[in-house]
Amino acid sequence: MRVLLTGGGTGGHIYPALAVARRLKEMDADVTLLYIGTERGLESTLVPKEGIAFQAIEIEGFKRSFDFDSLKYNLKSATLFLTSIKKAKDIIRDFKPDVVLGTGGYVSAPICYAAAKAGIPTVVHEQNSFLGLTNKFLIRYIDRLAISFKDIYKQVKGYEDKVVFTGNPRAQEVAAQPLQMIDAIYNLEVTEPIVLIFGGSRGAEKINEAVVAAYPQLRNRSYQVLFVTGPQHYEEIVAQLNAHSPLVRNPKFVVKPYIHNMVEVLRHTAAIVSRSGATTIAEITVLGIPSILIPSPNVTDDHQTQNAMSLVDHQAATLLQEADLTGQRLLDEIDTLMENKAARQAMSERAREIGQPHATDQLIQVMLDEIKKKRTE
């Protein structure tokens, strides 16, 4: 089987495609994979590290403002888009894929469009609860839209028959990793409850500020705290915390710039304070982790709030908007959750009900079904 994958820009678009690629190689050692992305996107470094053939095309996204500079930029983007469609046709003609999977980001638009127009089975995956601009454009052309949140059904009127709920492939990868039997993680005892405060791989300035403000009280709670600042904020945050009370005197409060073994940490976490990106939602639901979600206000269409509300409406998380975030409010929300084991257990069970531990296999089955359908037409 020959599979063409495309998606890029951010990890949220790339990791689902890589999860599918890894699973396909497990299922069929002879599968041939090709990943199409851009040179500037994160995919240009992540994909080759996986041993997957990578090819780049030149394309830019569109700006949504209407000033002169934006219009000038969008004119260039439109020209690149038309050029990239021709490039996509050439790649598809040479590679001859049995199926194409797009996972979002503007790079997937010309590839999936060209593939669909060529009659090749084309599946697109949407990670968020709000349909992205690229996938809004593609839905009329593609064969199937795989989704991670059922909210999408309300956004695709006229194309509901193309939509299938699979979940985010990242969930299956997390669920499949074995639980490591350890006594401590970053010197915190795993037998005592740990709350993880994590603003994303780069950190989140507002969350960091709230934690610093709450630190004088947060360091002396009955529970333990693992606070991840993001590499660029780490030294400044540590200095601020030490000015209040040296961290070496507060062993129940641990600060790290970044976590490399995130799944292992999550498996030993009693609760998490985090943003509500699609990958995070997939991870915490499949593991059943109670959460306080602080959506980033700096994302397209405020989709992180919609992601969070999918859990909140299911009593699987607490929502804390960044506009309401203070040290005291953060402390109160964490206390409410960490000092009530029964509430955490109930929230954990509700989160697991949303998690999709077989998401990758379900998405691959959709792809295989489309191949079979086209061959019998």
PDB file of N, CA and C in Angstrom, residues 56-116:
ATOM      1  N   ALA A  56       8.991  18.772   0.169  1.00  0.00           N
ATOM      2  CA  ALA A  56       8.446  20.086   0.522  1.00  0.00           C
ATOM      3  C   ALA A  56       7.868  20.784  -0.686  1.00  0.00           C
ATOM      4  N   ILE A  57       6.795  21.551  -0.431  1.00  0.00           N
ATOM      5  CA  ILE A  57       6.262  22.460  -1.426  1.00  0.00           C
ATOM      6  C   ILE A  57       6.220  23.857  -0.812  1.00  0.00           C
ATOM      7  N   GLU A  58       6.183  24.855  -1.661  1.00  0.00           N
ATOM      8  CA  GLU A  58       6.143  26.235  -1.167  1.00  0.00           C
ATOM      9  C   GLU A  58       4.700  26.727  -1.160  1.00  0.00           C
ATOM     10  N   ILE A  59       4.235  27.146  -0.012  1.00  0.00           N
ATOM     11  CA  ILE A  59       2.871  27.653   0.120  1.00  0.00           C
ATOM     12  C   ILE A  59       2.788  28.508   1.374  1.00  0.00           C
ATOM     13  N   GLU A  60       1.893  29.456   1.375  1.00  0.00           N
ATOM     14  CA  GLU A  60       1.687  30.315   2.535  1.00  0.00           C
ATOM     15  C   GLU A  60       0.206  30.321   2.884  1.00  0.00           C
ATOM     16  N   GLY A  61      -0.095  30.639   4.138  1.00  0.00           N
ATOM     17  CA  GLY A  61      -1.478  30.771   4.558  1.00  0.00           C
ATOM     18  C   GLY A  61      -2.035  32.128   4.172  1.00  0.00           C
ATOM     19  N   PHE A  62      -3.300  32.335   4.505  1.00  0.00           N
ATOM     20  CA  PHE A  62      -3.964  33.601   4.192  1.00  0.00           C
ATOM     21  C   PHE A  62      -4.226  34.386   5.471  1.00  0.00           C
ATOM     22  N   LYS A  63      -4.044  35.714   5.400  1.00  0.00           N
ATOM     23  CA  LYS A  63      -4.368  36.578   6.530  1.00  0.00           C
ATOM     24  C   LYS A  63      -5.836  36.968   6.465  1.00  0.00           C
ATOM     25  N   ARG A  64      -6.460  37.131   7.640  1.00  0.00           N
ATOM     26  CA  ARG A  64      -7.890  37.407   7.678  1.00  0.00           C
ATOM     27  C   ARG A  64      -8.225  38.893   7.782  1.00  0.00           C
ATOM     28  N   SER A  65      -7.222  39.742   7.944  1.00  0.00           N
ATOM     29  CA  SER A  65      -7.476  41.186   7.995  1.00  0.00           C
ATOM     30  C   SER A  65      -7.550  41.745   6.574  1.00  0.00           C
ATOM     31  N   PHE A  66      -8.036  43.003   6.440  1.00  0.00           N
ATOM     32  CA  PHE A  66      -8.297  43.562   5.121  1.00  0.00           C
ATOM     33  C   PHE A  66      -7.522  44.852   4.845  1.00  0.00           C
ATOM     34  N   ASP A  67      -6.419  45.061   5.554  1.00  0.00           N
ATOM     35  CA  ASP A  67      -5.585  46.223   5.260  1.00  0.00           C
ATOM     36  C   ASP A  67      -4.763  45.949   3.991  1.00  0.00           C
ATOM     37  N   PHE A  68      -4.111  46.984   3.498  1.00  0.00           N
ATOM     38  CA  PHE A  68      -3.387  46.870   2.229  1.00  0.00           C
ATOM     39  C   PHE A  68      -2.301  45.795   2.270  1.00  0.00           C
ATOM     40  N   ASP A  69      -1.521  45.787   3.353  1.00  0.00           N
ATOM     41  CA  ASP A  69      -0.427  44.810   3.452  1.00  0.00           C
ATOM     42  C   ASP A  69      -0.965  43.380   3.443  1.00  0.00           C
ATOM     43  N   SER A  70      -2.100  43.165   4.124  1.00  0.00           N
ATOM     44  CA  SER A  70      -2.691  41.821   4.164  1.00  0.00           C
ATOM     45  C   SER A  70      -3.205  41.409   2.788  1.00  0.00           C
ATOM     46  N   LEU A  71      -3.833  42.355   2.092  1.00  0.00           N
ATOM     47  CA  LEU A  71      -4.326  42.048   0.755  1.00  0.00           C
ATOM     48  C   LEU A  71      -3.173  41.718  -0.199  1.00  0.00           C
ATOM     49  N   LYS A  72      -2.081  42.455  -0.055  1.00  0.00           N
ATOM     50  CA  LYS A  72      -0.892  42.194  -0.868  1.00  0.00           C
ATOM     51  C   LYS A  72      -0.324  40.808  -0.550  1.00  0.00           C
ATOM     52  N   TYR A  73      -0.280  40.485   0.747  1.00  0.00           N
ATOM     53  CA  TYR A  73       0.220  39.177   1.177  1.00  0.00           C
ATOM     54  C   TYR A  73      -0.674  38.061   0.640  1.00  0.00           C
ATOM     55  N   ASN A  74      -1.996  38.265   0.724  1.00  0.00           N
ATOM     56  CA  ASN A  74      -2.931  37.230   0.286  1.00  0.00           C
ATOM     57  C   ASN A  74      -2.886  37.011  -1.221  1.00  0.00           C
ATOM     58  N   LEU A  75      -2.581  38.063  -1.969  1.00  0.00           N
ATOM     59  CA  LEU A  75      -2.428  37.914  -3.414  1.00  0.00           C
ATOM     60  C   LEU A  75      -1.248  36.986  -3.718  1.00  0.00           C
ATOM     61  N   LYS A  76      -0.165  37.181  -2.989  1.00  0.00           N
ATOM     62  CA  LYS A  76       0.996  36.299  -3.144  1.00  0.00           C
ATOM     63  C   LYS A  76       0.641  34.875  -2.737  1.00  0.00           C
ATOM     64  N   SER A  77      -0.126  34.737  -1.636  1.00  0.00           N
ATOM     65  CA  SER A  77      -0.514  33.403  -1.163  1.00  0.00           C
ATOM     66  C   SER A  77      -1.388  32.692  -2.184  1.00  0.00           C
ATOM     67  N   ALA A  78      -2.294  33.452  -2.812  1.00  0.00           N
ATOM     68  CA  ALA A  78      -3.172  32.859  -3.824  1.00  0.00           C
ATOM     69  C   ALA A  78      -2.366  32.355  -5.018  1.00  0.00           C
ATOM     70  N   THR A  79      -1.350  33.122  -5.409  1.00  0.00           N
ATOM     71  CA  THR A  79      -0.486  32.710  -6.516  1.00  0.00           C
ATOM     72  C   THR A  79       0.276  31.436  -6.159  1.00  0.00           C
ATOM     73  N   LEU A  80       0.803  31.405  -4.930  1.00  0.00           N
ATOM     74  CA  LEU A  80       1.514  30.211  -4.468  1.00  0.00           C
ATOM     75  C   LEU A  80       0.590  29.005  -4.403  1.00  0.00           C
ATOM     76  N   PHE A  81      -0.667  29.230  -4.001  1.00  0.00           N
ATOM     77  CA  PHE A  81      -1.620  28.126  -3.907  1.00  0.00           C
ATOM     78  C   PHE A  81      -1.847  27.495  -5.279  1.00  0.00           C
ATOM     79  N   LEU A  82      -2.036  28.321  -6.283  1.00  0.00           N
ATOM     80  CA  LEU A  82      -2.253  27.801  -7.635  1.00  0.00           C
ATOM     81  C   LEU A  82      -1.018  27.047  -8.136  1.00  0.00           C
ATOM     82  N   THR A  83       0.147  27.606  -7.831  1.00  0.00           N
ATOM     83  CA  THR A  83       1.388  26.932  -8.222  1.00  0.00           C
ATOM     84  C   THR A  83       1.549  25.608  -7.490  1.00  0.00           C
ATOM     85  N   SER A  84       1.172  25.595  -6.215  1.00  0.00           N
ATOM     86  CA  SER A  84       1.324  24.382  -5.408  1.00  0.00           C
ATOM     87  C   SER A  84       0.379  23.273  -5.856  1.00  0.00           C
ATOM     88  N   ILE A  85      -0.757  23.627  -6.415  1.00  0.00           N
ATOM     89  CA  ILE A  85      -1.668  22.604  -6.942  1.00  0.00           C
ATOM     90  C   ILE A  85      -1.006  21.856  -8.100  1.00  0.00           C
ATOM     91  N   LYS A  86      -0.340  22.601  -8.975  1.00  0.00           N
ATOM     92  CA  LYS A  86       0.387  21.947 -10.074  1.00  0.00           C
ATOM     93  C   LYS A  86       1.483  21.041  -9.532  1.00  0.00           C
ATOM     94  N   LYS A  87       2.206  21.527  -8.518  1.00  0.00           N
ATOM     95  CA  LYS A  87       3.254  20.714  -7.894  1.00  0.00           C
ATOM     96  C   LYS A  87       2.650  19.466  -7.264  1.00  0.00           C
ATOM     97  N   ALA A  88       1.489  19.633  -6.603  1.00  0.00           N
ATOM     98  CA  ALA A  88       0.817  18.512  -5.968  1.00  0.00           C
ATOM     99  C   ALA A  88       0.420  17.462  -6.999  1.00  0.00           C
ATOM    100  N   LYS A  89      -0.070  17.912  -8.140  1.00  0.00           N
ATOM    101  CA  LYS A  89      -0.452  16.964  -9.203  1.00  0.00           C
ATOM    102  C   LYS A  89       0.754  16.167  -9.671  1.00  0.00           C
ATOM    103  N   ASP A  90       1.904  16.841  -9.798  1.00  0.00           N
ATOM    104  CA  ASP A  90       3.128  16.150 -10.232  1.00  0.00           C
ATOM    105  C   ASP A  90       3.549  15.099  -9.206  1.00  0.00           C
ATOM    106  N   ILE A  91       3.485  15.468  -7.913  1.00  0.00           N
ATOM    107  CA  ILE A  91       3.875  14.529  -6.848  1.00  0.00           C
ATOM    108  C   ILE A  91       2.949  13.320  -6.850  1.00  0.00           C
ATOM    109  N   ILE A  92       1.659  13.568  -6.971  1.00  0.00           N
ATOM    110  CA  ILE A  92       0.680  12.483  -6.959  1.00  0.00           C
ATOM    111  C   ILE A  92       0.860  11.574  -8.173  1.00  0.00           C
ATOM    112  N   ARG A  93       1.110  12.167  -9.332  1.00  0.00           N
ATOM    113  CA  ARG A  93       1.331  11.373 -10.546  1.00  0.00           C
ATOM    114  C   ARG A  93       2.559  10.473 -10.390  1.00  0.00           C
ATOM    115  N   ASP A  94       3.619  11.001  -9.782  1.00  0.00           N
ATOM    116  CA  ASP A  94       4.852  10.221  -9.634  1.00  0.00           C
ATOM    117  C   ASP A  94       4.742   9.168  -8.525  1.00  0.00           C
ATOM    118  N   PHE A  95       4.111   9.527  -7.412  1.00  0.00           N
ATOM    119  CA  PHE A  95       4.061   8.617  -6.263  1.00  0.00           C
ATOM    120  C   PHE A  95       2.967   7.560  -6.397  1.00  0.00           C
ATOM    121  N   LYS A  96       1.877   7.902  -7.054  1.00  0.00           N
ATOM    122  CA  LYS A  96       0.748   6.991  -7.265  1.00  0.00           C
ATOM    123  C   LYS A  96       0.202   6.425  -5.942  1.00  0.00           C
ATOM    124  N   PRO A  97      -0.278   7.288  -5.052  1.00  0.00           N
ATOM    125  CA  PRO A  97      -0.770   6.798  -3.754  1.00  0.00           C
ATOM    126  C   PRO A  97      -2.085   6.038  -3.889  1.00  0.00           C
ATOM    127  N   ASP A  98      -2.282   5.068  -2.993  1.00  0.00           N
ATOM    128  CA  ASP A  98      -3.566   4.372  -2.896  1.00  0.00           C
ATOM    129  C   ASP A  98      -4.564   5.206  -2.103  1.00  0.00           C
ATOM    130  N   VAL A  99      -4.051   6.049  -1.208  1.00  0.00           N
ATOM    131  CA  VAL A  99      -4.900   6.898  -0.380  1.00  0.00           C
ATOM    132  C   VAL A  99      -4.089   8.093   0.100  1.00  0.00           C
ATOM    133  N   VAL A 100      -4.772   9.201   0.329  1.00  0.00           N
ATOM    134  CA  VAL A 100      -4.126  10.416   0.844  1.00  0.00           C
ATOM    135  C   VAL A 100      -4.794  10.782   2.165  1.00  0.00           C
ATOM    136  N   LEU A 101      -3.970  11.120   3.164  1.00  0.00           N
ATOM    137  CA  LEU A 101      -4.471  11.586   4.458  1.00  0.00           C
ATOM    138  C   LEU A 101      -3.934  12.980   4.726  1.00  0.00           C
ATOM    139  N   GLY A 102      -4.834  13.931   4.948  1.00  0.00           N
ATOM    140  CA  GLY A 102      -4.448  15.286   5.324  1.00  0.00           C
ATOM    141  C   GLY A 102      -4.821  15.549   6.767  1.00  0.00           C
ATOM    142  N   THR A 103      -3.915  16.165   7.509  1.00  0.00           N
ATOM    143  CA  THR A 103      -4.171  16.415   8.937  1.00  0.00           C
ATOM    144  C   THR A 103      -4.164  17.909   9.276  1.00  0.00           C
ATOM    145  N   GLY A 104      -4.429  18.742   8.281  1.00  0.00           N
ATOM    146  CA  GLY A 104      -4.595  20.154   8.561  1.00  0.00           C
ATOM    147  C   GLY A 104      -3.350  20.988   8.344  1.00  0.00           C
ATOM    148  N   GLY A 105      -3.520  22.298   8.457  1.00  0.00           N
ATOM    149  CA  GLY A 105      -2.463  23.228   8.089  1.00  0.00           C
ATOM    150  C   GLY A 105      -2.602  23.527   6.604  1.00  0.00           C
ATOM    151  N   TYR A 106      -2.219  24.726   6.198  1.00  0.00           N
ATOM    152  CA  TYR A 106      -2.472  25.145   4.822  1.00  0.00           C
ATOM    153  C   TYR A 106      -1.769  24.289   3.789  1.00  0.00           C
ATOM    154  N   VAL A 107      -0.683  23.582   4.166  1.00  0.00           N
ATOM    155  CA  VAL A 107       0.026  22.748   3.191  1.00  0.00           C
ATOM    156  C   VAL A 107      -0.832  21.587   2.711  1.00  0.00           C
ATOM    157  N   SER A 108      -1.794  21.166   3.521  1.00  0.00           N
ATOM    158  CA  SER A 108      -2.613  20.020   3.127  1.00  0.00           C
ATOM    159  C   SER A 108      -3.662  20.383   2.075  1.00  0.00           C
ATOM    160  N   ALA A 109      -3.955  21.670   1.908  1.00  0.00           N
ATOM    161  CA  ALA A 109      -5.009  22.085   0.980  1.00  0.00           C
ATOM    162  C   ALA A 109      -4.717  21.693  -0.474  1.00  0.00           C
ATOM    163  N   PRO A 110      -3.580  22.092  -1.057  1.00  0.00           N
ATOM    164  CA  PRO A 110      -3.355  21.732  -2.465  1.00  0.00           C
ATOM    165  C   PRO A 110      -3.193  20.234  -2.689  1.00  0.00           C
ATOM    166  N   ILE A 111      -2.579  19.539  -1.724  1.00  0.00           N
ATOM    167  CA  ILE A 111      -2.364  18.096  -1.876  1.00  0.00           C
ATOM    168  C   ILE A 111      -3.696  17.356  -1.880  1.00  0.00           C
ATOM    169  N   CYS A 112      -4.523  17.633  -0.880  1.00  0.00           N
ATOM    170  CA  CYS A 112      -5.806  16.928  -0.766  1.00  0.00           C
ATOM    171  C   CYS A 112      -6.753  17.328  -1.899  1.00  0.00           C
ATOM    172  N   TYR A 113      -6.716  18.583  -2.283  1.00  0.00           N
ATOM    173  CA  TYR A 113      -7.554  19.046  -3.388  1.00  0.00           C
ATOM    174  C   TYR A 113      -7.164  18.325  -4.684  1.00  0.00           C
ATOM    175  N   ALA A 114      -5.876  18.288  -4.978  1.00  0.00           N
ATOM    176  CA  ALA A 114      -5.406  17.645  -6.207  1.00  0.00           C
ATOM    177  C   ALA A 114      -5.700  16.155  -6.198  1.00  0.00           C
ATOM    178  N   ALA A 115      -5.522  15.524  -5.047  1.00  0.00           N
ATOM    179  CA  ALA A 115      -5.779  14.088  -4.936  1.00  0.00           C
ATOM    180  C   ALA A 115      -7.257  13.779  -5.159  1.00  0.00           C
ATOM    181  N   ALA A 116      -8.120  14.563  -4.517  1.00  0.00           N
ATOM    182  CA  ALA A 116      -9.558  14.342  -4.666  1.00  0.00           C
ATOM    183  C   ALA A 116      -9.996  14.545  -6.111  1.00  0.00           C
TER     184      ALA A 116
END
